[in-house]
Amino acid sequence: MCGIVAYIGSKQALPILIGGLRRLEYRGYDSAGLAVFENGQPCLVKAVGKIDNLSEKLKNQSFDSTFGIAHTRWATHGGVTEPNTHPHTDCTGNIVLAHNGIIENYRELKESLGSNHRYTSETDSEVLAHLIEKEYTGDLRQAVLSALGQVRGTYGLAIMHKDHPGTLVCARMGSPLVIGLGENEYFVASDATPMLAYTKNVIFLEDGEVAEIKRTDMHIVNLKDQQVAKKVSKIEWDEASAQKQGFAHFMLKEIFDQPTVLQDAIRGRFKLADGTAHLGGLNMSEPEMREIKRIVLIACGTASYAAMAGKYMFERLAGIPVEVDVASEFRYRDPIIDNQTLVFGISQSGETADTLAALKEAKRKGAFVRGIVNVVGSTIARETDGGTYIHAGPELAVASTKAFTNMTAILLLYALQFGRLNKLSVATGQRLLAALTEIPEKMKLILQQSDKIKELAEKYKNARDFLFLGRGVNFPVALEGSLKLKEISYIHSEAVPGGEMKHGPIALLSPEFPVFAIMTKNQLYDKMRSNIEEVKARKAPIILIATEGDLGAADLAQDVIYVPPTMELLEPLLNTLPLQLFAYHMAVALGRDVDRPRNLAKSVTVE
Ligand code: F6R
């Protein structure tokens, strides 16, 4: 939530800052602002709304500055107004600060600062600028360190001072900051995407670290002002992967990325001859793996639906009981965890505050804690004791798509790896792996139906409600289809298991209440078919996802989308795609802002 970009070097800062904000807009888009040094003065420009509004405001201004900070906001404390937009300043206007996170004790700090300070916003962040003002005696880094010593909460910070036109101070506690290293220039951002065009060499700031950055050098210290040695990492994502590449929206591009990135996720991670996977990052010996009696999958939103699909996989292939926990619930119910429990935190961003807090709780209770994460170097990736990157590449649309399929594929590989250590036969393992390698080509066949699904969206765009139905491993798919639809088109939708409908939700059905059902050929096919007959009897319009060659499907439904056959446990990897495309085309048909739906932000770093 909220994105920070900063640049100090010899290039013009403005295009780097605006370009960087556009890359980070997925983190929040209530308002945006920036500050650059112009003629020795910090010069601030802010606008409510998306980055385009800020850009429009800057159209007739020219800044030669080679140093600046910028911020895109997802409002927490204080409404969506220009005064509440970052960067914020102190009373003198000398200190300029962009903040991501929450200063929990901002009221106490404000009180202790007394009545001499004049505030221009309602934000917690501005209080920090005034606190630094109070602590400042000529050394910006020292003032920041003294102020941070009094702060409770989370922060990613970029700070400049009028009297130090060549010094940028950054700090991190709970909100990510990456520093990109160029030649006599530094880039700072909440993730690496704003700097991909300039450098691949980065340093990930850790919690409790403060960087003092000048054009030619940088010092990183801890909160006690002790020097910290840092490792330079190489980012493998390329610039092109963070662009729309001719697609109308990032979401559509990311849906179409799936055949390629699924291959990236599984490549080199299984042995067909042994019918097993080998995910070395798990960091557990075979005896330790055999001792695992329970697996807990912790995640939020879309990632939690991938986890639900993973539950079916682990239980069926490995015979290990699995619980799926929504992270925000897990930590507050005193969960039963022991040293025979393996906990996976599953997260695209690797920064989700609820997931991170739940993993810390599991670790405290003695579990093996591992991550299944997309963003390399993210907090969850670093705070877990091993795990696997899903290699989906940058996912910039707020609605998650390719991360879901790649998470599900990695969970399948883990289930296979544990299964083969238990009772799963080589032959079954081999059949699953052979089927998995066919998935990318089958995904392409589904994506070819995008235009047909667009027509369906036109047909159904005026529906006020939708019900999604699935059974077994397709129930999480139904949940994901429903979430996708509601979050980007704002149409109310729910998902229930097919067999549960008769226990209540069926009362909703009418000719005005369309039902989207997944009825592919698997062991629950007949049961699902009966459930759909129940829907038909209530005259609700039906859209079906059915297996190619299922000639009877068309008799049941108004509309059918056919998908290629695969093994049941792999069905989520295919059946999710038509639902993603349907949500996408519905949102476009309704004129919604597909990549930046209202009220949302991609990386949810507040609890
Ligand atoms: C839905 C969506 C969210 C995220 C959730 C978890 O399209 O994107 O529900 O899945 O906020 O985010 P990560 O995976 O980054 O932990």
CSV table of C-alpha atoms and ligand atoms in Angstrom, one decimal, residues 300-303 346-352 355 380 395 398-400 407 480 483-484 487 601-604, ligand 1:
chain,number,residue,atom,x,y,z
A,300,CYS,CA,-5.1,-13.9,1.7
A,301,GLY,CA,-7.5,-13.3,-1.1
A,302,THR,CA,-6.6,-15.0,-4.4
A,303,ALA,CA,-3.6,-16.6,-2.8
A,346,ILE,CA,1.6,-18.0,0.0
A,347,SER,CA,1.8,-14.5,-1.4
A,348,GLN,CA,2.3,-12.8,-4.7
A,349,SER,CA,3.8,-9.6,-3.3
A,350,GLY,CA,5.5,-11.2,-0.4
A,351,GLU,CA,4.6,-8.1,1.6
A,352,THR,CA,1.0,-8.8,2.8
A,355,THR,CA,0.3,-13.1,6.0
A,380,ILE,CA,8.0,-13.0,3.3
A,395,GLU,CA,2.1,-8.8,-11.8
A,398,VAL,CA,-4.4,-5.1,-9.0
A,399,ALA,CA,-6.4,-8.2,-9.7
A,400,SER,CA,-4.2,-11.3,-9.4
A,407,MET,CA,1.0,-20.8,-7.0
A,480,GLU,CA,-11.6,-17.1,-7.5
A,483,LEU,CA,-13.6,-12.6,-6.5
A,484,LYS,CA,-12.3,-11.6,-9.9
A,487,GLU,CA,-13.4,-6.7,-7.5
A,601,ALA,CA,-4.4,-1.6,-3.7
A,602,LYS,CA,-2.3,-4.6,-4.7
A,603,SER,CA,0.1,-4.9,-1.9
A,604,VAL,CA,-1.8,-4.8,1.3
B,1,F6R,C1,-7.3,-10.4,-5.7
B,1,F6R,C2,-6.1,-10.0,-5.1
B,1,F6R,C3,-5.9,-10.1,-3.6
B,1,F6R,C4,-4.6,-10.7,-3.3
B,1,F6R,C5,-4.4,-10.6,-1.7
B,1,F6R,C6,-3.1,-11.3,-1.3
B,1,F6R,O1,-7.2,-10.3,-7.1
B,1,F6R,O2,-5.1,-9.7,-5.8
B,1,F6R,O3,-7.0,-10.8,-3.1
B,1,F6R,O4,-4.6,-12.0,-3.7
B,1,F6R,O5,-4.4,-9.3,-1.3
B,1,F6R,O6,-2.0,-10.7,-1.9
B,1,F6R,P1,-0.6,-11.4,-1.9
B,1,F6R,O7,-0.7,-12.6,-2.8
B,1,F6R,O8,0.3,-10.3,-2.5
B,1,F6R,O9,-0.2,-11.7,-0.5
